[in-house]
Coordinates of C-alpha atoms in Angstrom, one line a residue:
M1 CA 6.9 3.5 -22.4
N2 CA 10.5 4.4 -21.7
D3 CA 11.9 2.0 -24.3
L4 CA 9.5 3.1 -27.0
V5 CA 10.1 6.8 -26.4
R6 CA 13.9 6.4 -26.4
Q7 CA 13.9 4.1 -29.4
H8 CA 11.6 6.0 -31.7
T9 CA 11.5 9.7 -30.6
A10 CA 13.7 12.7 -29.9
L11 CA 12.0 13.6 -26.6
S12 CA 14.3 14.5 -23.7
D13 CA 14.2 12.8 -20.2
S14 CA 12.3 15.8 -18.8
D15 CA 9.7 15.4 -21.6
L16 CA 9.5 11.7 -20.8
E17 CA 8.9 12.5 -17.1
W18 CA 6.0 14.8 -18.2
L19 CA 4.5 12.0 -20.1
H20 CA 4.8 9.7 -17.1
L21 CA 3.0 12.3 -15.0
L22 CA 0.3 12.6 -17.6
V23 CA -0.2 8.8 -17.8
S24 CA -0.3 8.6 -14.0
E25 CA -3.3 11.0 -14.1
W26 CA -5.2 10.1 -17.3
Q27 CA -7.4 7.3 -15.9
L28 CA -9.5 10.2 -14.6
L29 CA -9.8 11.7 -18.1
S30 CA -10.7 8.3 -19.5
D31 CA -13.4 7.7 -16.9
L32 CA -14.9 11.2 -17.3
S33 CA -14.9 10.9 -21.1
F34 CA -16.3 7.3 -21.1
A35 CA -13.5 6.8 -23.7
D36 CA -10.3 5.0 -24.5
L37 CA -7.1 7.0 -24.6
V38 CA -4.1 6.3 -26.7
L39 CA -0.9 8.5 -26.5
W40 CA 0.8 9.0 -29.9
V41 CA 4.2 10.5 -30.1
P42 CA 5.9 11.6 -33.4
T43 CA 9.0 9.6 -34.4
L44 CA 12.5 11.0 -34.7
D45 CA 12.2 11.6 -38.4
G46 CA 8.7 13.1 -38.1
T47 CA 7.2 10.7 -40.7
R48 CA 5.3 8.4 -38.3
Y49 CA 3.6 8.2 -34.9
V50 CA 4.3 5.6 -32.3
S51 CA 1.7 4.7 -29.6
V52 CA 3.5 4.6 -26.2
A53 CA 0.6 4.3 -23.7
Q54 CA -3.1 3.3 -23.6
M55 CA -5.9 3.5 -21.1
R56 CA -9.4 2.0 -21.1
P57 CA -12.3 3.5 -19.2
N58 CA -13.9 2.0 -16.1
T59 CA -17.2 3.8 -16.9
G60 CA -18.0 2.5 -20.4
P61 CA -17.2 0.0 -23.1
T62 CA -13.8 -0.1 -24.7
S63 CA -13.2 0.9 -28.4
Y64 CA -10.2 -1.3 -28.7
Q65 CA -10.2 -5.0 -28.2
D66 CA -6.5 -5.2 -28.9
D67 CA -3.5 -3.6 -27.2
M68 CA -2.4 -0.6 -29.3
I69 CA 1.0 0.1 -27.5
G70 CA 3.9 -0.1 -29.9
H71 CA 1.9 0.4 -33.1
L72 CA 3.5 2.7 -35.8
V73 CA 1.2 4.8 -38.0
P74 CA 2.5 7.0 -40.9
R75 CA 1.6 10.7 -41.0
G76 CA -1.4 11.3 -43.3
R77 CA -3.2 8.2 -42.3
R78 CA -4.9 9.8 -39.4
P79 CA -5.6 13.5 -40.2
L80 CA -6.9 14.3 -36.7
L81 CA -3.5 13.4 -35.2
D82 CA -1.7 15.6 -37.8
A83 CA -4.0 18.6 -37.2
A84 CA -3.7 18.4 -33.4
L85 CA 0.1 18.1 -33.6
D86 CA 0.6 20.8 -36.2
E87 CA -2.0 23.3 -35.0
G88 CA -1.7 22.6 -31.2
R89 CA -5.5 22.5 -30.8
I90 CA -8.2 19.9 -29.9
V91 CA -9.6 18.5 -33.1
R92 CA -13.1 16.9 -33.1
E93 CA -14.0 17.2 -36.8
G94 CA -14.9 14.1 -38.9
D95 CA -17.5 11.4 -38.9
P96 CA -17.4 8.4 -36.6
E97 CA -15.1 5.5 -37.6
W98 CA -16.5 2.0 -37.8
R99 CA -14.4 -0.7 -36.1
E100 CA -15.8 -4.3 -36.2
E101 CA -19.3 -2.9 -36.7
V102 CA -18.9 -0.5 -33.7
P103 CA -19.1 3.3 -34.4
V104 CA -16.3 5.1 -32.6
R105 CA -16.0 8.9 -32.3
V106 CA -12.3 10.0 -32.4
E107 CA -10.9 13.2 -31.0
S108 CA -7.3 14.4 -30.8
I109 CA -5.9 16.3 -27.8
P110 CA -2.4 17.8 -28.1
V111 CA -0.1 17.2 -25.1
R112 CA 1.7 20.4 -24.5
R113 CA 4.7 21.1 -22.2
E114 CA 6.4 24.5 -21.9
G115 CA 4.9 25.7 -25.2
R116 CA 5.9 22.6 -27.2
V117 CA 3.5 19.8 -28.3
L118 CA 5.1 16.5 -27.3
G119 CA 2.4 14.2 -28.7
V120 CA -1.3 13.7 -29.2
I121 CA -3.9 11.8 -27.1
A122 CA -6.5 10.1 -29.3
R123 CA -9.8 9.9 -27.4
N124 CA -12.0 7.1 -28.8
T125 CA -15.6 6.8 -27.6
N126 CA -17.7 3.7 -28.3
L127 CA -21.0 5.1 -29.6
L128 CA -22.8 1.7 -29.6
T129 CA -24.5 2.3 -26.2
V130 CA -25.2 6.1 -26.6
R131 CA -28.4 7.2 -24.9
T132 CA -29.8 10.4 -23.5
P133 CA -27.2 11.5 -20.9
S134 CA -28.0 11.9 -17.2
R135 CA -27.0 14.8 -15.1
L136 CA -24.0 12.8 -13.8
E137 CA -22.9 11.9 -17.3
L138 CA -23.2 15.5 -18.5
T139 CA -21.1 16.6 -15.5
Y140 CA -18.5 14.0 -16.3
L141 CA -18.3 15.1 -20.0
Q142 CA -18.0 18.8 -19.1
S143 CA -15.3 18.0 -16.6
A144 CA -13.5 15.9 -19.2
S145 CA -13.7 18.7 -21.7
D146 CA -12.1 21.1 -19.1
L147 CA -9.3 18.7 -18.4
A148 CA -8.7 18.1 -22.1
Q149 CA -8.3 21.9 -22.6
M150 CA -5.9 22.1 -19.7
I151 CA -3.8 19.2 -21.2
A152 CA -3.8 21.1 -24.6
A153 CA -2.7 24.3 -22.8
G154 CA 0.1 22.5 -20.8
T155 CA -1.5 23.2 -17.4
F156 CA -2.5 19.6 -16.5
P157 CA -1.2 17.5 -15.0
F158 CA 0.1 19.6 -12.1
P159 CA 3.9 19.4 -11.8
G160 CA 5.1 18.0 -8.5
E161 CA 1.7 16.5 -7.7
Q162 CA 2.4 12.8 -8.4
V163 CA -0.7 10.8 -7.6
D164 CA -0.9 7.2 -6.5
M165 CA -3.9 6.0 -8.5
D166 CA -4.1 2.8 -6.5
S167 CA -5.1 4.7 -3.4
S168 CA -6.4 8.0 -4.7
P169 CA -10.2 8.5 -5.2
R170 CA -11.6 7.8 -8.6
A171 CA -14.5 9.4 -10.5
G172 CA -16.8 6.5 -9.7
D173 CA -16.0 6.7 -5.9
G174 CA -17.7 10.1 -5.6
L175 CA -17.5 13.4 -7.6
V176 CA -18.4 17.0 -6.7
R177 CA -18.3 19.8 -9.2
L178 CA -17.7 23.3 -7.7
D179 CA -18.0 26.8 -9.2
A180 CA -15.3 29.4 -8.9
E181 CA -16.6 30.4 -5.4
G182 CA -16.5 26.9 -4.1
I183 CA -20.3 26.3 -4.2
V184 CA -21.4 22.8 -5.1
Q185 CA -23.0 22.7 -8.6
Y186 CA -23.3 18.9 -8.7
A187 CA -22.7 16.0 -6.3
S188 CA -22.8 12.4 -7.4
P189 CA -24.9 9.9 -5.3
N190 CA -21.7 8.3 -3.9
A191 CA -20.3 11.7 -2.9
L192 CA -23.6 12.6 -1.1
S193 CA -23.5 9.2 0.7
A194 CA -20.0 9.9 1.9
Y195 CA -20.9 13.3 3.4
H196 CA -24.0 11.7 5.0
R197 CA -21.5 9.4 6.7
L198 CA -19.8 12.5 8.1
G199 CA -23.1 13.7 9.6
L200 CA -24.5 15.9 6.8
A201 CA -28.4 15.9 7.0
A202 CA -29.1 18.1 3.9
D203 CA -28.2 18.1 0.2
L204 CA -24.8 19.3 -0.9
V205 CA -25.9 21.2 -4.0
G206 CA -25.9 25.0 -3.3
Q207 CA -23.6 24.6 -0.2
H208 CA -20.1 26.0 0.1
L209 CA -18.1 22.7 0.2
G210 CA -15.2 24.2 2.2
Q211 CA -17.5 25.6 4.9
I212 CA -19.7 22.5 5.3
T213 CA -16.6 20.2 5.4
A214 CA -15.0 22.3 8.1
E215 CA -18.2 22.3 10.1
L216 CA -18.5 18.5 9.9
A217 CA -14.9 17.9 11.0
P218 CA -14.5 18.1 14.8
S219 CA -12.7 21.2 15.9
R220 CA -12.0 22.6 19.4
G221 CA -11.7 26.2 18.2
P222 CA -12.9 28.4 15.3
V223 CA -13.5 27.0 11.8
D224 CA -10.4 25.5 10.3
E225 CA -9.6 28.0 7.5
A226 CA -7.0 25.7 6.0
L227 CA -9.6 22.9 5.7
V228 CA -12.0 25.4 4.1
T229 CA -9.4 26.3 1.5
L230 CA -8.5 22.7 0.8
A231 CA -12.1 21.5 0.4
S232 CA -12.9 24.6 -1.8
G233 CA -10.5 23.3 -4.4
Y234 CA -8.3 26.3 -4.8
A235 CA -5.2 24.2 -5.1
P236 CA -4.5 20.6 -6.2
R237 CA -4.4 18.6 -2.9
E238 CA -5.3 15.3 -1.4
F239 CA -6.4 15.1 2.2
E240 CA -8.7 13.3 4.6
V241 CA -11.6 14.5 6.8
E242 CA -12.9 12.6 9.8
G243 CA -16.1 13.3 11.7
N244 CA -19.1 11.5 13.2
G245 CA -17.2 8.2 13.1
G246 CA -16.7 8.4 9.4
V247 CA -13.6 9.1 7.3
I248 CA -13.6 10.4 3.7
Q249 CA -10.6 10.9 1.4
L250 CA -10.8 13.9 -0.9
R251 CA -8.8 15.1 -3.9
A252 CA -9.2 18.6 -5.2
I253 CA -8.5 19.4 -8.8
P254 CA -8.7 23.1 -9.9
L255 CA -10.2 23.6 -13.4
K256 CA -8.5 26.2 -15.5
P257 CA -9.4 25.3 -19.1
K258 CA -8.6 28.9 -20.4
G259 CA -6.0 29.9 -17.9
T260 CA -8.5 31.2 -15.3
R261 CA -10.0 29.1 -12.6
I262 CA -13.7 28.4 -13.3
G263 CA -14.2 25.9 -10.6
S264 CA -13.0 22.6 -9.2
L265 CA -13.5 18.9 -9.3
V266 CA -13.4 17.2 -5.9
L267 CA -13.1 13.4 -6.0
L268 CA -13.9 11.7 -2.8
R269 CA -14.2 8.2 -1.3
D270 CA -15.6 6.8 1.9
V271 CA -12.6 5.1 3.6
T272 CA -14.1 4.6 7.0
E273 CA -13.9 0.8 7.0
L274 CA -10.4 0.8 5.5
R275 CA -9.1 3.2 8.2
R276 CA -10.8 1.2 10.9
R277 CA -9.1 -2.0 9.7
E278 CA -5.7 -0.2 9.5
R279 CA -6.1 0.9 13.1
E280 CA -7.0 -2.6 14.2
L281 CA -3.9 -3.9 12.4
I282 CA -1.7 -1.2 14.1
T283 CA -3.1 -2.1 17.5
K284 CA -2.5 -5.8 16.8
D285 CA 1.0 -5.2 15.7
A286 CA 1.7 -3.1 18.8
T287 CA 0.2 -5.9 21.0
I288 CA 2.4 -8.5 19.3
R289 CA 5.5 -6.4 19.7
E290 CA 4.7 -5.8 23.3
I291 CA 4.2 -9.6 23.9
H292 CA 7.6 -10.3 22.3
H293 CA 9.2 -7.6 24.5
R294 CA 7.7 -9.1 27.7
V295 CA 8.7 -12.6 26.7
K296 CA 12.2 -11.3 26.2
N297 CA 12.2 -9.6 29.6
N298 CA 10.9 -12.8 31.3
L299 CA 13.5 -14.9 29.6
Q300 CA 16.2 -12.5 30.7
T301 CA 14.9 -12.8 34.2
V302 CA 15.0 -16.6 34.0
A303 CA 18.6 -16.4 32.7
A304 CA 19.6 -14.1 35.5
L305 CA 18.1 -16.5 38.1
L306 CA 19.9 -19.4 36.5
R307 CA 23.2 -17.4 36.5
L308 CA 22.7 -16.5 40.2
Q309 CA 22.1 -20.2 41.0
A310 CA 25.2 -21.2 39.1
R311 CA 27.3 -18.9 41.2
R312 CA 26.1 -20.7 44.3
M313 CA 26.8 -24.2 43.0
D314 CA 29.7 -26.2 44.5
S315 CA 29.8 -28.7 41.7
D316 CA 31.7 -27.7 38.6
R317 CA 29.5 -29.9 36.4
G318 CA 26.3 -28.4 37.9
R319 CA 27.6 -24.9 37.4
E320 CA 28.5 -25.6 33.8
A321 CA 25.1 -27.2 33.2
L322 CA 23.3 -24.1 34.5
N323 CA 25.6 -21.8 32.4
E324 CA 24.6 -23.8 29.3
A325 CA 21.0 -23.3 30.2
V326 CA 21.6 -19.6 30.5
R327 CA 23.0 -19.5 27.0
R328 CA 20.1 -21.5 25.6
V329 CA 17.6 -19.2 27.2
G330 CA 19.6 -16.2 26.0
S331 CA 19.5 -17.4 22.4
I332 CA 15.7 -17.4 22.5
A333 CA 15.6 -14.0 24.2
I334 CA 17.7 -12.5 21.3
V335 CA 15.0 -13.7 18.8
H336 CA 12.2 -12.2 20.8
E337 CA 14.1 -8.9 21.3
T338 CA 14.5 -8.7 17.5
L339 CA 10.8 -9.5 16.9
S340 CA 9.7 -6.8 19.4
Q341 CA 11.3 -4.2 17.1
N342 CA 9.7 -5.4 13.8
L343 CA 6.3 -4.8 12.3
D344 CA 5.9 -8.5 11.2
E345 CA 6.9 -11.9 12.3
R346 CA 10.1 -11.9 10.2
V347 CA 13.6 -11.1 11.3
E348 CA 17.0 -10.4 9.8
F349 CA 18.8 -13.5 11.1
D350 CA 22.4 -12.2 10.4
E351 CA 22.1 -9.9 13.4
I352 CA 20.8 -12.7 15.6
A353 CA 23.6 -15.0 14.4
D354 CA 26.3 -12.4 15.2
R355 CA 24.9 -11.9 18.7
V356 CA 24.7 -15.7 19.3
I357 CA 28.3 -16.1 18.2
A358 CA 29.4 -13.3 20.5
M359 CA 27.5 -14.7 23.4
V360 CA 28.9 -18.3 23.0
A361 CA 32.4 -17.0 22.3
E362 CA 32.6 -15.9 25.9
I363 CA 33.1 -19.6 27.0
S364 CA 36.1 -20.0 24.7
P365 CA 38.9 -22.0 26.5
G366 CA 41.7 -20.4 24.6
R367 CA 42.4 -17.9 22.0
V368 CA 39.7 -19.0 19.6
T369 CA 38.2 -16.7 16.9
C370 CA 34.5 -17.1 15.9
R371 CA 33.4 -15.5 12.6
R372 CA 30.5 -15.6 10.1
N373 CA 30.6 -15.8 6.3
G374 CA 27.6 -15.4 4.0
R375 CA 24.1 -14.3 4.8
F376 CA 21.2 -16.0 6.5
G377 CA 18.8 -13.4 5.3
I378 CA 15.3 -12.7 6.5
L379 CA 13.6 -15.7 8.2
D380 CA 10.2 -16.3 9.7
A381 CA 9.9 -16.4 13.5
E382 CA 9.0 -20.1 13.3
V383 CA 12.3 -20.8 11.8
A384 CA 14.5 -18.2 13.6
T385 CA 13.7 -19.3 17.1
P386 CA 14.7 -23.0 16.8
L387 CA 17.6 -22.1 14.5
S388 CA 19.1 -19.7 17.0
M389 CA 19.0 -22.6 19.6
V390 CA 20.6 -25.0 17.1
L391 CA 23.3 -22.5 16.3
T392 CA 24.0 -21.9 20.0
E393 CA 24.3 -25.7 20.7
I394 CA 26.6 -26.3 17.8
L395 CA 28.9 -23.4 18.6
Q396 CA 28.9 -24.3 22.3
N397 CA 29.8 -27.9 21.5
A398 CA 32.6 -26.8 19.2
L399 CA 34.2 -24.5 21.7
E400 CA 33.9 -27.0 24.6
H401 CA 35.1 -30.1 22.8
A402 CA 37.3 -29.0 19.9
F403 CA 39.8 -26.9 22.0
V404 CA 41.5 -27.1 25.3
Q405 CA 42.8 -24.3 27.5
G406 CA 45.4 -22.3 25.7
D407 CA 44.6 -23.5 22.2
E408 CA 44.5 -21.1 19.3
G409 CA 41.9 -21.8 16.6
T410 CA 39.0 -20.7 14.5
V411 CA 35.3 -21.5 14.3
E412 CA 33.7 -20.4 11.1
V413 CA 30.0 -20.2 10.5
T414 CA 29.0 -20.1 6.8
A415 CA 25.4 -19.6 5.5
V416 CA 24.3 -20.0 1.9
R417 CA 20.7 -19.6 0.6
G418 CA 19.7 -22.4 -1.7
E419 CA 19.5 -22.3 -5.5
P420 CA 17.6 -21.8 -7.7
R421 CA 15.1 -20.6 -5.1
P422 CA 17.0 -18.6 -2.4
E423 CA 13.8 -18.4 -0.3
A424 CA 13.4 -22.2 -0.2
R425 CA 16.4 -23.6 1.7
L426 CA 19.4 -22.6 3.9
L427 CA 22.7 -24.5 4.0
I428 CA 24.7 -23.8 7.2
T429 CA 28.2 -25.1 7.8
V430 CA 30.1 -24.7 11.1
Q431 CA 33.7 -25.6 10.7
D432 CA 36.4 -25.7 13.4
D433 CA 40.1 -26.5 13.2
G434 CA 40.3 -28.2 16.6
R435 CA 41.0 -31.7 17.8
G436 CA 38.4 -33.4 15.6
L437 CA 35.9 -36.2 16.3
P438 CA 36.8 -39.1 18.6
E439 CA 37.3 -42.6 17.0
G440 CA 33.9 -44.2 16.1
F441 CA 31.8 -41.1 16.9
D442 CA 28.3 -41.3 15.5
P443 CA 26.5 -37.9 15.7
Q444 CA 23.1 -39.5 15.0
R445 CA 23.4 -41.6 18.2
A446 CA 25.5 -39.6 20.5
G447 CA 23.9 -39.1 23.9
N448 CA 25.2 -35.5 24.5
L449 CA 22.3 -33.3 25.5
G450 CA 23.3 -30.5 23.1
L451 CA 23.4 -32.9 20.1
Q452 CA 20.0 -34.3 21.1
I453 CA 18.6 -30.8 21.1
V454 CA 20.1 -30.1 17.7
R455 CA 18.7 -33.4 16.2
T456 CA 15.3 -32.8 17.6
L457 CA 15.0 -29.2 16.5
V458 CA 16.6 -29.7 13.0
E459 CA 14.8 -32.9 12.0
G460 CA 11.6 -32.5 14.0
E461 CA 10.8 -28.8 14.1
L462 CA 12.7 -27.4 11.1
G463 CA 12.2 -30.4 8.8
G464 CA 15.9 -30.4 7.8
T465 CA 19.0 -32.6 8.0
F466 CA 22.0 -32.6 10.3
D467 CA 25.4 -34.2 10.0
M468 CA 28.8 -34.0 11.7
L469 CA 31.9 -34.9 9.7
P470 CA 35.6 -34.8 10.0
G471 CA 37.1 -31.6 8.6
A472 CA 39.1 -31.6 5.3
G473 CA 42.4 -31.1 7.1
R474 CA 41.7 -31.2 10.8
G475 CA 38.8 -30.3 13.1
T476 CA 35.1 -31.0 12.6
K477 CA 32.5 -29.8 10.2
V478 CA 28.8 -29.6 11.0
V479 CA 26.4 -29.3 8.1
L480 CA 22.7 -28.2 8.4
D481 CA 20.3 -28.2 5.5
V482 CA 16.9 -26.7 6.5
P483 CA 13.9 -25.3 4.6
V484 CA 13.5 -21.6 5.6
Q485 CA 9.7 -21.7 5.3
P486 CA 7.8 -22.6 8.5
Q487 CA 6.6 -26.1 8.8
K488 CA 2.8 -26.5 8.5

């Protein structure tokens, strides 16, 4: 719609925002009218109309088999559009049109904003299935007529009341029509069923909706006056009411077709099961986060015990082995700590990588700088946990074997997400400028425990590849290529 309006019309950005607000609401008008809606806007030179939006009803058959958006129509071809635009009134004159042997009643509703008519809504009703209307259908049509008059007067939609139509109640979910005093004139069967879920034993018709809603909602004190006002439909609001184990979502729409409030529409939906599932998910999420938190605490306890044992070791080799185990346990604890703070089983691995680099850098034998380039991005927990251990082992190996006491150097970790699908693979390079590999070294057969861990995790658990090569000038380069989707 933005492109069509800016290309063909002289409407301002504020006018365009008004049209967006209208389009976000007009599914309700379409459903209440049992009709298709097409929004026509005059072109910049005033000689044509361009259709910028279209809506089909959920409550009846469509009048258009094809998409109308982008069509251009010259003035004079559709007199009802001209009359509505020029006179600023709803136009219903004329006989039904025939489209592919289907009779269609066409009406035109001017779209007004701040006294100016921005465009015209063509309301097209398929008459092929017309029958004697029921009480529900009559209420729908009367409510649609009131909304159409409000659009023509520029009082609907309500400024500042942007509605999420994906989650907001619709006409078919449940509809209640109120008079100016808030008394129920009509309640659809779905609306009545929703109130029965709250504990209502009687009929809704003739009841004051605000009072009955406040009585059904649990309260420790007097009747909630705010809830009475909301459910009476005096202002456009969306809210929820819970009682008797049920939850209903309500949306109030004041009806002011001639500038004075004559009543209200209240759309409502029973969301009891939806809210129950949401609460179950919240509880499960909290449980999962608590498990990660406890695992992290237990791992930190294990690391503390290993560190304490290392201090009591007489053997330097034994002490160093225990310190390596401390760092391995610590790398896993970092992942669980991050997972304990998230709502899902995915983590921002750059933070984990930086903490692993800082942790391993503590064992540097000289003045060695460790740094990271590129981004690992967001990874699943199934990838993040073994990858953190792999990164720990490679960095630990580089700092222990590439440099001796007093050396200056650099260890650089580079991460690149694969192309053309960045979510598919991750290329990691760990480059140092140390002493390099010994003569005849084969990383695929080396018996070092750290390299065995790397090979097992990269090839077995991550399903990737691992290689260790001489650096371009000096030092060693380790290359990891791993899929960043968890292995099935």
